[in-house]
Coordinates of C-alpha atoms in Angstrom, one line a residue:
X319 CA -119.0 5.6 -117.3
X320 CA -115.3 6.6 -117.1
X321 CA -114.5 10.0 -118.8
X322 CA -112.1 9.4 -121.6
X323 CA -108.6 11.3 -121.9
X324 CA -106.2 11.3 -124.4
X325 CA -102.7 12.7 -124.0
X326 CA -100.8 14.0 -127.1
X327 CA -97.2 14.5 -125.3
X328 CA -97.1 11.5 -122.8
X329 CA -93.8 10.9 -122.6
X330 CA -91.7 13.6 -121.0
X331 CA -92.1 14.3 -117.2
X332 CA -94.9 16.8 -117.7
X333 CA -96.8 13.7 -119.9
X334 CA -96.1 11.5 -117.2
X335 CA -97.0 13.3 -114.0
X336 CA -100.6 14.6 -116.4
X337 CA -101.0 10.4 -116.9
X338 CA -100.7 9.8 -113.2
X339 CA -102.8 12.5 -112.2
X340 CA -106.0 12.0 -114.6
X341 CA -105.6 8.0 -113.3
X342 CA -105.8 9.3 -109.9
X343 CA -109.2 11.0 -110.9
X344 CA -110.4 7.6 -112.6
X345 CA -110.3 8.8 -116.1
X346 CA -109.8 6.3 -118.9
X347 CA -106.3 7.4 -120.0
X348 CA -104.9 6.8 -123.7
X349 CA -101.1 8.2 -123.4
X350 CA -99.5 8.8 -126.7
X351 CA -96.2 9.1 -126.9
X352 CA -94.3 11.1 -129.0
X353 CA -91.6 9.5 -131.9
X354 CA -88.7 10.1 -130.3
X355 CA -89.8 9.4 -126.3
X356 CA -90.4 6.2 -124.9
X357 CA -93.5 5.3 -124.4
X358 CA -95.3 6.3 -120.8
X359 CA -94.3 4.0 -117.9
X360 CA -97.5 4.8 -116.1
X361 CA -99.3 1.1 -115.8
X362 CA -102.9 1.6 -116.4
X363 CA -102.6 3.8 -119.3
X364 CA -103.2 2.8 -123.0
X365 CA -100.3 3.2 -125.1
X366 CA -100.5 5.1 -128.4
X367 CA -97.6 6.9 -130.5
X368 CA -97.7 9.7 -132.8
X369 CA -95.4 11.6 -135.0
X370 CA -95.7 15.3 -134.4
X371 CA -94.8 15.8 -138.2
X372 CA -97.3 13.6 -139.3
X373 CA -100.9 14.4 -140.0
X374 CA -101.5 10.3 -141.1
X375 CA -99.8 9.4 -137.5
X376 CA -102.3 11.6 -135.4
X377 CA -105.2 10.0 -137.7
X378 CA -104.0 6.9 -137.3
X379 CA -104.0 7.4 -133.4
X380 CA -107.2 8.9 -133.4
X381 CA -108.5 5.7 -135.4
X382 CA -107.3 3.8 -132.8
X383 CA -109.3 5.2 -130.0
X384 CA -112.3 5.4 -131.8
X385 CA -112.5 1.5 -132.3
X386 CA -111.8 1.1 -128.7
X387 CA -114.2 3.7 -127.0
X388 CA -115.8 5.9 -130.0
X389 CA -115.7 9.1 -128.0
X390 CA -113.2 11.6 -126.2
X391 CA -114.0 13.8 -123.2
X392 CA -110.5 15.9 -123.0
X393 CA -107.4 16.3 -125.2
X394 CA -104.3 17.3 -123.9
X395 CA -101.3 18.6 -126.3
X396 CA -97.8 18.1 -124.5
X397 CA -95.4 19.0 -127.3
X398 CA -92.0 20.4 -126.5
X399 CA -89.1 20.0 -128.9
X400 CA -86.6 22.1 -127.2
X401 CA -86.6 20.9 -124.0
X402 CA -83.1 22.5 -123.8
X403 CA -82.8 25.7 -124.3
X404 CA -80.7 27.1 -127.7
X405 CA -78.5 29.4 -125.9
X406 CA -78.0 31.3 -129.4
X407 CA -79.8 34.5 -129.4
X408 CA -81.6 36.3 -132.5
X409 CA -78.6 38.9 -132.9
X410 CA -76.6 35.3 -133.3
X411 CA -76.3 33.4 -136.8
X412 CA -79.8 32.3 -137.2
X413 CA -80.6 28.5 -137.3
X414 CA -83.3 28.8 -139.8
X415 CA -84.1 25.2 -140.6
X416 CA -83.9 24.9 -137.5
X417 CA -86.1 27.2 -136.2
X418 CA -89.0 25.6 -139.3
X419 CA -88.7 22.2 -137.2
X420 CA -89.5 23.6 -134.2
X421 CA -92.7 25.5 -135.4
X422 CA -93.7 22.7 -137.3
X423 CA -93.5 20.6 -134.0
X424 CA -94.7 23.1 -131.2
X425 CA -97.4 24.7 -133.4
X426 CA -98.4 22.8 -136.1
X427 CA -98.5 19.4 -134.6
X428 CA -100.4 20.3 -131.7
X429 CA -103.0 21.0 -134.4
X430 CA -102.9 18.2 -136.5
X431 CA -103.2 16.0 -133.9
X432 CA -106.8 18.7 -132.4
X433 CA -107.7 18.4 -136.0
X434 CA -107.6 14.3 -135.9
X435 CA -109.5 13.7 -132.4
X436 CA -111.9 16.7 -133.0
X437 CA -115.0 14.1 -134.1
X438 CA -114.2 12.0 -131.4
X439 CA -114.3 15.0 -128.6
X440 CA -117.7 16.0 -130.7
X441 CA -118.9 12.8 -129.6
X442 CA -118.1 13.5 -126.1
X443 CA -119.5 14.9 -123.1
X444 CA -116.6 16.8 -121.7
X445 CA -115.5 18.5 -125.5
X446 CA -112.3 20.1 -123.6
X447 CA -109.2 21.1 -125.4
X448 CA -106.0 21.4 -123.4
X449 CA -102.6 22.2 -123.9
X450 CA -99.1 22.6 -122.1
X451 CA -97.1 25.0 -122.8
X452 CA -94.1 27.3 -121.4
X453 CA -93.2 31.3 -120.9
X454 CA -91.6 31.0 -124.3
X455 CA -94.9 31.1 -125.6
X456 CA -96.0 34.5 -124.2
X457 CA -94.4 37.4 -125.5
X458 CA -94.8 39.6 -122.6
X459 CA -94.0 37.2 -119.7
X460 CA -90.9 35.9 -121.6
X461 CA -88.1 37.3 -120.5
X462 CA -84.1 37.3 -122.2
X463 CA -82.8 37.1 -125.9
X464 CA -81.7 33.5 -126.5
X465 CA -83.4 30.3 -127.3
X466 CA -84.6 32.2 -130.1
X467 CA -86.4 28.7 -131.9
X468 CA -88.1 28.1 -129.1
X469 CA -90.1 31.2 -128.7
X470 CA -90.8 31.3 -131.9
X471 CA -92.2 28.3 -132.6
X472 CA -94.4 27.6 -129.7
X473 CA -96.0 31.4 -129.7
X474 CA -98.0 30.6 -132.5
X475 CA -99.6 28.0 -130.8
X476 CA -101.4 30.7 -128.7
X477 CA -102.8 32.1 -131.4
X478 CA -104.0 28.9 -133.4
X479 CA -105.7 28.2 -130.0
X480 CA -107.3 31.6 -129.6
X481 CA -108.9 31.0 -133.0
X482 CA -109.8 27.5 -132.3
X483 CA -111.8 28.9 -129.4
X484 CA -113.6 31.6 -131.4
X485 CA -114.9 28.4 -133.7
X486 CA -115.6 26.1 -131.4
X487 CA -116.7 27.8 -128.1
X488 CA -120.1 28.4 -130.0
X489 CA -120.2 24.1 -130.4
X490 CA -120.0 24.0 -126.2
X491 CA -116.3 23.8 -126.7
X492 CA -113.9 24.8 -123.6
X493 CA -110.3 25.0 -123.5
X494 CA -107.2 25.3 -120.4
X495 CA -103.8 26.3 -121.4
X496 CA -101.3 25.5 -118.4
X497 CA -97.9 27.0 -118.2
X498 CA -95.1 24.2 -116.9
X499 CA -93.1 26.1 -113.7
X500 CA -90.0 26.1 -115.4
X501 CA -88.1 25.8 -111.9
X502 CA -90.1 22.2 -111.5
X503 CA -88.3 19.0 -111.3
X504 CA -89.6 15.9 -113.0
X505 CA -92.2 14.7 -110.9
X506 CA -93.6 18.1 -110.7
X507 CA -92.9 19.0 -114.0
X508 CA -96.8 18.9 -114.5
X509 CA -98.2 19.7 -111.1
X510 CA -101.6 20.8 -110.7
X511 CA -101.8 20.6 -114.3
X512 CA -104.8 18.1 -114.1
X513 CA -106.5 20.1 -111.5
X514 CA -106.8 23.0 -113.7
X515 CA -108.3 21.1 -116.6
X516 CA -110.8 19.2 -114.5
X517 CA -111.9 21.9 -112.8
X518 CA -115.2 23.8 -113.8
X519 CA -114.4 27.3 -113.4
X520 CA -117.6 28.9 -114.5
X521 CA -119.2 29.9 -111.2
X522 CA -116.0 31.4 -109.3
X523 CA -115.6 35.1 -108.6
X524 CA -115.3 35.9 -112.0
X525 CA -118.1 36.9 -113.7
X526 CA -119.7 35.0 -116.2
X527 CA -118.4 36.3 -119.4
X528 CA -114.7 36.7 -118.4
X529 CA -114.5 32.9 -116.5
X530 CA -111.9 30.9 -117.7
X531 CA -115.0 28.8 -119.7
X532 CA -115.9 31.8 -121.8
X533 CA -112.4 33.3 -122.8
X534 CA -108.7 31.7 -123.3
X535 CA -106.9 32.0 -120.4
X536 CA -103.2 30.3 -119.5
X537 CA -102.3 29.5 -116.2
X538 CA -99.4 28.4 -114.1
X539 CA -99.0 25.9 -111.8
X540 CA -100.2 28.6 -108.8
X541 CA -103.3 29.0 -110.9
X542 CA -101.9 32.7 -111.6
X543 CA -102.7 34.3 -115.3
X544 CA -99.8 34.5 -117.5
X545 CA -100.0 37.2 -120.0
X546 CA -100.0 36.5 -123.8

């Protein structure tokens, strides 16, 4: 039987290139898009949407795949709202509002739409949660004082994933958090990405308790560690 994936984010370059990639690994691929992006041109994908600001739209898409398959093996969270950078800084006048969009997008609807699939990756075998993210999310890797919204907003997500690991790692839960090269071009916007979350990385070098399984880890493109 096919292992099941569904992509939260499938329609930017990194959604795209992630849709093409789990395909290539014969995974059953559902590839929401989110409102705003058209959906994935990827044929042999099953098209969702969701509304990052909308709890009802990531349980309505999670509805969806339960009355076609009834089970998840992976999720993947692709969420980006500032795909271009603010060049406004902190000691600039602060955009406020908009900074509250962007943290209710990069943060909070990664986890609504984790909250809404989480029965269905209970009911799987795989029970992998996955996300994509950028060096604006660490705040010792990110580097520079602009495109203040943008590391504000998606550094929380680290955190809401650190204690979503704590909960659920006990349940057999495992999680990959990939960091986009931000140098890439579109079709390698999400290179290697897939690799990284296929991959069962409990019996390499490291030992048992600090493997990528058994603590949160986020990893470029090169596989390298990327600092919180």
């Amino acid at each position: 039987m096919k292992k099941t994936v569904v992509i939260a984010g499938a329609g930017d370059p990194a959604g795209i290139r992630l849709a093409k990639d789990f395909l290539k690994k014969g995974y059953r691929v559902f590839a929401a898009h989110l409102s705003g992006q058209q959906p994935c041109p990827v044929d042999g994908v099953e098209a969702l949407e969701i509304d990052p600001m909308s709890q009802e739209s990531a349980d309505k898409a999670a509805e969806a795949v339960k009355a076609r398959c009834g089970s998840v093996d992976m999720l993947v969270v692709n969420y980006d709202s500032c795909p271009v950078p603010d060049l406004k800084s902190i000691l600039d006048q602060p955009d406020y509002p908009g900074m509250v969009r962007a943290y209710e997008y990069n943060s909070i609807g990664p986890l609504r739409a984790i909250e809404a699939f989480l029965p269905l990756l209970k009911e799987g075998a795989g029970k992998r949660v996955c996300a994509v993210t950028s060096l604006a999310s660490s705040n010792n890797a990110a580097r520079g004082f602009v495109d203040f919204p943008g590391h504000v907003s998606k550094a929380p997500l680290n955190m809401a994933l650190n204690q979503l690991f704590n909960g659920l790692r006990p349940q057999g839960f495992t999680f990959r958090v990939y960091c986009k090269d931000p140098e890439a071009g579109p079709d390698k916007a999400g290179e290697f990405a897939v690799e990284y979350f296929t991959r069962n990385r409990s019996n390499e070098p490291e030992s048992y308790k600090h493997s990528d399984e058994n603590r949160l880890v986020m990893r470029d493109w090169m596989g390298i560690e990327i600092p919180w």
